[in-house]
Amino acid sequence: MALLEIKEVHSYYGAIHALKGISLAVEQGEIVTLIGANGAGKSTTLKTISGIVRPRQGTVCLAGEDLARYPAHQIVSKGISQVPEGRGVFSRLTVVENLEMGAYIHNDAKQMAEDMERVFAIFPRLKERAKQSGGTLSGGEQQMLAMGRALMAHPKVLLLDEPSMGLAPLLVESIFETVETINKEGTTILLVEQNALMALQVAHRGYVIQTGEIVLQDNAAALRNNQMVQKAYLGMD
């Protein structure tokens, strides 16, 4: 049984059929990436997993438990945290306050302090900016803060939505190195990313989504060598 499993999920925005029976699985300890064009359904998939969008059909299971009956905040307490596209930091709160918001499901002050030190170890820049308002951070620092905030909830599965968006190339490399570090420390990751080449370099496996349907799945190396993937997503002829 996979840690996270989506089976035949159909999700809608009003009358718009956004996800058309998609199925995917993420095993314990994996980085799995979901790649596709803008509007293909990548972010909707993550929102459906985290309970922001409710599937009309199908199941979303974490460790065998169907999450459909839980509201989004309870899904966080079950073990799923999402880093949203665009980061979504609380601009008027300090770095420390943003991180504390990520730990709202815990009441243990000692544990929160330990978790914050772990985040600061992963992202030393955040410790330097601890008292600075989130809205005054650079784009890269805000991405670090959004990831750190999600880690404060002790997720079993971390959902990453476009972590490299709008970042300079050197920062992109740094963010993906951090993704690998977080995974090696024991966090399972489902990664949505426009930069398919970088995503397939860090992922173990991947899925390709087109207009709300999974059209291809394989290990990351095979997807990198797939002609359709190379032409459509890697910029190769």
Coordinates of N, CA, C and O in Angstrom, one line a residue, residues 67-204:
L67 N -9.3 10.5 2.9 CA -9.3 11.8 3.5 C -10.5 12.7 3.1 O -10.7 13.8 3.6
A68 N -11.4 12.1 2.3 CA -12.5 12.9 1.7 C -13.4 13.5 2.8 O -14.0 14.6 2.5
R69 N -13.6 12.8 3.9 CA -14.5 13.3 4.9 C -13.9 14.4 5.8 O -14.7 15.0 6.6
Y70 N -12.7 14.7 5.6 CA -12.0 15.7 6.5 C -11.9 17.1 5.8 O -11.6 17.2 4.6
P71 N -12.1 18.2 6.6 CA -11.8 19.5 6.1 C -10.3 19.7 5.9 O -9.5 18.9 6.5
A72 N -9.9 20.7 5.2 CA -8.5 20.9 4.9 C -7.6 21.0 6.1 O -6.5 20.4 6.2
H73 N -8.1 21.7 7.2 CA -7.2 21.9 8.4 C -7.0 20.5 9.1 O -5.9 20.3 9.7
Q74 N -8.0 19.6 9.0 CA -7.8 18.3 9.6 C -6.9 17.4 8.8 O -6.2 16.6 9.3
I75 N -6.9 17.7 7.5 CA -6.0 16.9 6.6 C -4.5 17.3 6.9 O -3.6 16.4 6.9
V76 N -4.3 18.5 7.3 CA -2.9 18.9 7.7 C -2.5 18.1 9.0 O -1.4 17.6 9.1
S77 N -3.5 18.0 9.9 CA -3.2 17.2 11.1 C -3.0 15.7 10.9 O -2.3 15.0 11.6
K78 N -3.5 15.2 9.8 CA -3.3 13.8 9.4 C -1.9 13.6 8.8 O -1.5 12.5 8.8
G79 N -1.3 14.7 8.3 CA 0.1 14.5 7.8 C 0.4 15.0 6.4 O 1.3 14.6 5.8
I80 N -0.5 15.9 5.9 CA -0.2 16.5 4.6 C -0.1 18.0 4.7 O -1.0 18.7 5.2
S81 N 1.0 18.5 4.3 CA 1.3 20.0 4.2 C 1.6 20.4 2.8 O 2.3 19.7 2.1
Q82 N 1.0 21.5 2.4 CA 1.2 22.1 1.1 C 2.0 23.4 1.1 O 1.7 24.3 1.9
V83 N 3.0 23.5 0.2 CA 3.6 24.8 0.0 C 3.0 25.3 -1.3 O 3.2 24.8 -2.4
P84 N 2.1 26.4 -1.2 CA 1.3 26.8 -2.3 C 2.2 27.5 -3.4 O 3.2 28.0 -3.1
E85 N 1.6 27.4 -4.6 CA 2.2 28.2 -5.7 C 2.1 29.7 -5.3 O 1.1 30.2 -4.8
G86 N 3.2 30.4 -5.5 CA 3.2 31.8 -5.1 C 3.6 32.1 -3.6 O 3.6 33.2 -3.2
R87 N 3.9 31.0 -2.9 CA 4.5 31.0 -1.6 C 3.4 31.3 -0.5 O 3.4 30.6 0.5
G88 N 2.7 32.4 -0.6 CA 1.6 32.6 0.3 C 2.1 32.9 1.7 O 1.4 32.5 2.7
V89 N 3.2 33.6 1.9 CA 3.7 33.9 3.2 C 2.8 35.0 3.8 O 2.1 35.8 3.1
F90 N 2.7 35.1 5.1 CA 2.0 36.2 5.8 C 2.9 37.4 5.8 O 3.8 37.5 6.6
S91 N 2.6 38.4 5.0 CA 3.5 39.4 4.7 C 3.8 40.3 5.9 O 4.9 40.9 6.1
R92 N 2.8 40.5 6.8 CA 3.0 41.4 8.0 C 3.5 40.7 9.2 O 3.9 41.3 10.2
L93 N 3.6 39.4 9.1 CA 4.1 38.6 10.3 C 5.6 38.4 10.1 O 6.1 38.4 8.9
T94 N 6.4 38.3 11.2 CA 7.8 38.0 11.1 C 8.1 36.6 10.6 O 7.1 35.8 10.5
V95 N 9.3 36.3 10.3 CA 9.7 35.0 9.9 C 9.3 34.0 11.0 O 8.7 32.9 10.7
V96 N 9.6 34.3 12.2 CA 9.3 33.4 13.4 C 7.8 33.2 13.5 O 7.3 32.1 13.7
E97 N 7.0 34.3 13.3 CA 5.6 34.2 13.4 C 5.0 33.3 12.3 O 4.1 32.6 12.5
N98 N 5.6 33.5 11.1 CA 5.1 32.6 10.0 C 5.4 31.2 10.3 O 4.5 30.3 10.0
L99 N 6.6 30.9 10.8 CA 6.9 29.5 11.2 C 6.0 29.0 12.3 O 5.5 27.8 12.2
E100 N 5.7 29.8 13.2 CA 4.7 29.4 14.3 C 3.4 29.1 13.7 O 2.7 28.1 14.2
M101 N 2.9 29.8 12.7 CA 1.6 29.5 12.1 C 1.6 28.1 11.5 O 0.6 27.4 11.5
G102 N 2.8 27.7 11.0 CA 2.9 26.3 10.4 C 2.7 25.2 11.5 O 2.4 24.1 11.1
A103 N 2.9 25.6 12.7 CA 2.9 24.6 13.8 C 1.6 24.7 14.6 O 1.5 24.2 15.8
Y104 N 0.5 25.3 14.0 CA -0.7 25.6 14.8 C -1.4 24.3 15.3 O -2.1 24.4 16.3
I105 N -1.1 23.2 14.7 CA -1.8 21.9 15.1 C -1.1 21.3 16.3 O -1.6 20.4 16.9
H106 N 0.1 21.9 16.7 CA 0.8 21.4 17.9 C 0.7 22.4 19.1 O 0.7 23.6 18.9
N107 N 0.7 21.9 20.3 CA 0.6 22.7 21.5 C 1.9 22.6 22.3 O 1.9 23.2 23.4
D108 N 2.9 21.9 21.8 CA 4.1 21.7 22.6 C 5.1 22.7 22.3 O 5.7 22.7 21.2
A109 N 5.3 23.7 23.2 CA 6.3 24.8 23.0 C 7.7 24.3 22.8 O 8.4 24.8 21.9
K110 N 8.1 23.3 23.5 CA 9.4 22.7 23.4 C 9.6 22.1 22.0 O 10.7 22.3 21.4
Q111 N 8.6 21.3 21.6 CA 8.7 20.7 20.3 C 8.7 21.8 19.2 O 9.5 21.7 18.2
M112 N 8.0 22.8 19.3 CA 8.0 23.9 18.3 C 9.3 24.6 18.2 O 9.8 24.9 17.1
A113 N 10.0 24.8 19.4 CA 11.3 25.4 19.4 C 12.3 24.5 18.7 O 13.2 24.9 17.9
E114 N 12.2 23.2 18.9 CA 13.1 22.2 18.3 C 12.9 22.2 16.8 O 13.8 22.1 16.0
D115 N 11.6 22.2 16.4 CA 11.2 22.2 15.0 C 11.8 23.5 14.3 O 12.2 23.4 13.1
M116 N 11.7 24.6 15.0 CA 12.1 25.9 14.4 C 13.6 25.8 14.2 O 14.2 26.3 13.2
E117 N 14.4 25.2 15.1 CA 15.8 25.1 15.0 C 16.1 24.2 13.8 O 17.1 24.4 13.1
R118 N 15.3 23.2 13.6 CA 15.5 22.3 12.4 C 15.4 23.1 11.1 O 16.2 23.0 10.2
V119 N 14.3 23.9 11.1 CA 14.1 24.7 9.9 C 15.2 25.7 9.7 O 15.7 25.9 8.6
F120 N 15.7 26.3 10.8 CA 16.8 27.2 10.7 C 18.1 26.5 10.2 O 18.9 27.1 9.5
A121 N 18.2 25.2 10.6 CA 19.4 24.5 10.1 C 19.3 24.2 8.6 O 20.4 24.2 7.9
I122 N 18.1 24.0 8.1 CA 17.9 23.7 6.7 C 18.1 25.0 5.9 O 18.6 25.1 4.8
F123 N 17.5 26.1 6.5 CA 17.5 27.4 5.9 C 18.2 28.5 6.8 O 17.5 29.2 7.4
P124 N 19.5 28.5 6.8 CA 20.2 29.4 7.7 C 19.8 30.9 7.4 O 19.8 31.7 8.4
R125 N 19.5 31.2 6.2 CA 19.1 32.6 5.9 C 17.9 33.0 6.7 O 17.8 34.2 7.1
L126 N 17.0 32.1 6.9 CA 15.8 32.5 7.7 C 16.1 32.8 9.2 O 15.5 33.7 9.8
K127 N 17.1 32.2 9.7 CA 17.6 32.6 11.1 C 18.1 34.0 11.1 O 17.8 34.7 12.1
E128 N 18.8 34.3 10.0 CA 19.3 35.7 10.0 C 18.2 36.7 9.8 O 18.4 37.9 10.2
R129 N 17.1 36.3 9.3 CA 15.9 37.2 9.0 C 14.8 37.0 10.0 O 13.7 37.4 9.8
A130 N 15.1 36.3 11.1 CA 14.1 35.8 12.1 C 13.0 36.9 12.5 O 11.8 36.6 12.6
K131 N 13.5 38.1 12.7 CA 12.6 39.2 13.1 C 12.0 40.1 12.0 O 11.3 41.0 12.2
Q132 N 12.4 39.7 10.8 CA 12.0 40.5 9.6 C 10.6 40.1 9.1 O 10.2 38.9 9.2
S133 N 9.8 41.0 8.6 CA 8.5 40.7 8.1 C 8.6 39.9 6.9 O 9.5 40.1 6.0
G134 N 7.7 38.9 6.7 CA 7.7 38.1 5.6 C 7.6 38.8 4.2 O 8.2 38.4 3.2
G135 N 6.9 39.9 4.2 CA 6.7 40.6 3.0 C 7.9 41.4 2.5 O 8.0 41.8 1.3
T136 N 8.9 41.5 3.4 CA 10.1 42.2 3.0 C 11.3 41.3 2.5 O 12.3 41.8 2.1
L137 N 11.0 40.0 2.5 CA 12.0 39.0 2.1 C 12.1 39.0 0.6 O 11.1 39.3 -0.1
S138 N 13.2 38.5 0.1 CA 13.3 38.3 -1.4 C 12.5 37.1 -1.8 O 12.0 36.3 -0.9
G139 N 12.3 36.9 -3.1 CA 11.5 35.8 -3.6 C 12.0 34.4 -3.1 O 11.3 33.6 -2.7
G140 N 13.4 34.3 -3.2 CA 14.0 33.1 -2.7 C 13.8 32.8 -1.2 O 13.5 31.7 -0.8
E141 N 13.9 33.9 -0.4 CA 13.7 33.8 1.0 C 12.3 33.5 1.4 O 12.0 32.7 2.3
Q142 N 11.4 34.0 0.6 CA 9.9 33.7 0.8 C 9.6 32.2 0.5 O 8.8 31.6 1.2
Q143 N 10.3 31.7 -0.5 CA 10.1 30.3 -0.8 C 10.7 29.4 0.3 O 10.0 28.4 0.7
M144 N 11.8 29.8 0.8 CA 12.4 29.1 2.0 C 11.4 29.1 3.2 O 11.2 28.1 3.8
L145 N 10.8 30.3 3.4 CA 9.9 30.5 4.5 C 8.6 29.6 4.3 O 8.2 29.0 5.3
A146 N 8.1 29.6 3.1 CA 6.9 28.8 2.8 C 7.2 27.3 3.1 O 6.4 26.6 3.6
M147 N 8.4 26.9 2.6 CA 8.8 25.5 2.8 C 9.0 25.2 4.3 O 8.5 24.2 4.8
G148 N 9.7 26.1 5.0 CA 9.9 25.9 6.4 C 8.6 25.9 7.2 O 8.4 25.1 8.1
R149 N 7.7 26.7 6.9 CA 6.4 26.8 7.5 C 5.6 25.4 7.4 O 5.1 24.9 8.3
A150 N 5.7 24.9 6.2 CA 5.0 23.6 6.0 C 5.7 22.5 6.8 O 5.0 21.6 7.3
L151 N 7.0 22.5 6.9 CA 7.7 21.5 7.7 C 7.4 21.6 9.1 O 7.6 20.5 9.8
M152 N 7.0 22.7 9.6 CA 6.7 22.9 11.1 C 5.6 22.0 11.5 O 5.4 21.7 12.7
A153 N 4.7 21.5 10.5 CA 3.6 20.7 10.9 C 4.0 19.2 10.9 O 3.1 18.3 11.1
H154 N 5.2 18.8 10.7 CA 5.7 17.4 10.7 C 4.9 16.6 9.6 O 4.3 15.6 10.0
P155 N 4.9 17.0 8.4 CA 4.1 16.3 7.4 C 4.7 14.9 7.1 O 5.9 14.7 7.0
K156 N 3.8 14.0 6.8 CA 4.2 12.7 6.3 C 4.5 12.8 4.8 O 5.3 12.2 4.2
V157 N 3.6 13.7 4.2 CA 3.8 14.0 2.7 C 3.8 15.5 2.6 O 2.9 16.2 3.1
L158 N 4.8 16.0 1.9 CA 5.0 17.5 1.6 C 4.6 17.7 0.2 O 5.1 17.1 -0.8
L159 N 3.6 18.6 -0.1 CA 3.2 18.9 -1.4 C 3.8 20.2 -1.8 O 3.6 21.2 -1.2
L160 N 4.6 20.2 -2.9 CA 5.3 21.4 -3.3 C 4.8 21.8 -4.7 O 4.8 21.1 -5.6
D161 N 4.2 23.0 -4.7 CA 3.6 23.6 -5.9 C 4.5 24.7 -6.5 O 4.5 25.8 -6.0
E162 N 5.2 24.3 -7.6 CA 6.0 25.3 -8.3 C 7.0 26.0 -7.4 O 7.1 27.2 -7.4
P163 N 7.9 25.3 -6.7 CA 8.9 26.0 -5.8 C 9.9 26.8 -6.5 O 10.4 27.7 -5.9
S164 N 10.1 26.6 -7.8 CA 11.1 27.4 -8.5 C 10.6 28.6 -9.2 O 11.3 29.4 -9.8
M165 N 9.3 28.8 -9.2 CA 8.6 29.9 -9.9 C 9.2 31.3 -9.6 O 9.2 31.7 -8.4
G166 N 9.7 32.0 -10.6 CA 10.1 33.3 -10.4 C 11.5 33.5 -9.8 O 11.9 34.6 -9.5
L167 N 12.2 32.4 -9.6 CA 13.5 32.5 -9.0 C 14.7 32.5 -10.0 O 14.6 31.9 -11.1
A168 N 15.8 33.1 -9.6 CA 17.0 33.1 -10.4 C 17.5 31.7 -10.5 O 17.4 30.9 -9.6
P169 N 18.3 31.4 -11.6 CA 18.8 30.0 -11.8 C 19.6 29.5 -10.6 O 19.4 28.3 -10.2
L170 N 20.4 30.3 -10.0 CA 21.2 29.8 -8.8 C 20.3 29.5 -7.7 O 20.6 28.5 -6.9
L171 N 19.3 30.3 -7.5 CA 18.3 30.0 -6.4 C 17.5 28.7 -6.7 O 17.2 28.0 -5.7
V172 N 17.2 28.5 -7.9 CA 16.5 27.3 -8.3 C 17.3 26.1 -7.9 O 16.8 25.1 -7.3
E173 N 18.6 26.1 -8.3 CA 19.4 24.9 -7.9 C 19.4 24.7 -6.4 O 19.4 23.6 -5.9
S174 N 19.5 25.8 -5.6 CA 19.6 25.8 -4.2 C 18.3 25.2 -3.6 O 18.3 24.3 -2.7
I175 N 17.1 25.6 -4.2 CA 15.8 25.1 -3.7 C 15.7 23.6 -3.9 O 15.3 22.8 -3.1
F176 N 16.2 23.2 -5.1 CA 16.1 21.7 -5.4 C 17.0 20.9 -4.6 O 16.7 19.7 -4.2
E177 N 18.2 21.4 -4.3 CA 19.1 20.8 -3.4 C 18.4 20.6 -2.0 O 18.6 19.5 -1.3
T178 N 17.7 21.6 -1.6 CA 17.0 21.6 -0.3 C 15.9 20.5 -0.3 O 15.6 19.8 0.7
V179 N 15.2 20.4 -1.5 CA 14.1 19.4 -1.6 C 14.7 18.0 -1.4 O 14.2 17.2 -0.7
E180 N 15.9 17.8 -2.0 CA 16.6 16.5 -1.8 C 17.0 16.3 -0.3 O 16.8 15.2 0.2
T181 N 17.4 17.3 0.3 CA 17.8 17.2 1.7 C 16.6 16.9 2.6 O 16.7 16.0 3.5
I182 N 15.5 17.6 2.4 CA 14.3 17.3 3.2 C 13.9 15.9 3.0 O 13.5 15.2 3.9
N183 N 13.9 15.4 1.7 CA 13.6 14.0 1.4 C 14.5 13.0 2.1 O 14.0 12.0 2.7
K184 N 15.8 13.3 2.1 CA 16.7 12.4 2.7 C 16.6 12.3 4.2 O 16.9 11.3 4.9
E185 N 16.0 13.4 4.8 CA 15.7 13.4 6.2 C 14.5 12.7 6.6 O 14.1 12.6 7.8
G186 N 13.7 12.2 5.6 CA 12.6 11.3 5.9 C 11.2 11.8 5.4 O 10.2 11.1 5.7
T187 N 11.1 12.9 4.8 CA 9.9 13.4 4.3 C 9.6 13.0 2.9 O 10.4 13.3 2.0
T188 N 8.4 12.4 2.7 CA 8.0 12.0 1.3 C 7.4 13.3 0.6 O 6.8 14.1 1.2
I189 N 7.7 13.4 -0.7 CA 7.4 14.6 -1.4 C 6.7 14.4 -2.7 O 7.1 13.5 -3.5
L190 N 5.6 15.1 -2.9 CA 4.9 15.2 -4.2 C 5.2 16.6 -4.8 O 4.8 17.6 -4.2
L191 N 5.9 16.6 -5.9 CA 6.4 17.9 -6.4 C 5.7 18.2 -7.8 O 5.7 17.4 -8.7
V192 N 5.1 19.4 -7.8 CA 4.6 19.9 -9.1 C 5.5 21.0 -9.5 O 5.9 21.9 -8.7
E193 N 6.0 20.9 -10.8 CA 7.0 21.9 -11.2 C 7.0 22.1 -12.7 O 6.9 21.1 -13.5
Q194 N 7.0 23.4 -13.1 CA 7.1 23.7 -14.5 C 8.5 23.4 -15.1 O 8.6 23.0 -16.3
N195 N 9.5 23.5 -14.3 CA 10.9 23.2 -14.7 C 11.1 21.7 -14.7 O 11.6 21.1 -13.7
A196 N 10.6 21.0 -15.7 CA 10.5 19.6 -15.8 C 11.9 18.9 -15.7 O 12.1 17.9 -15.1
L197 N 12.9 19.6 -16.3 CA 14.3 19.0 -16.2 C 14.8 18.9 -14.8 O 15.3 17.9 -14.4
M198 N 14.6 20.0 -14.0 CA 15.1 20.0 -12.7 C 14.3 19.0 -11.8 O 14.8 18.3 -11.0
A199 N 13.0 19.0 -12.1 CA 12.1 18.1 -11.3 C 12.5 16.6 -11.5 O 12.5 15.8 -10.6
L200 N 12.8 16.3 -12.8 CA 13.1 14.9 -13.1 C 14.5 14.5 -12.7 O 14.9 13.4 -12.6
Q201 N 15.3 15.5 -12.3 CA 16.7 15.3 -11.8 C 16.6 14.9 -10.3 O 17.4 14.1 -9.8
V202 N 15.6 15.4 -9.6 CA 15.6 15.1 -8.2 C 14.6 14.0 -7.8 O 14.7 13.4 -6.8
A203 N 13.6 13.8 -8.7 CA 12.5 12.8 -8.4 C 13.0 11.4 -8.7 O 13.9 11.1 -9.5
H204 N 12.3 10.5 -8.0 CA 12.5 9.1 -8.2 C 11.6 8.6 -9.4 O 12.0 7.8 -10.2

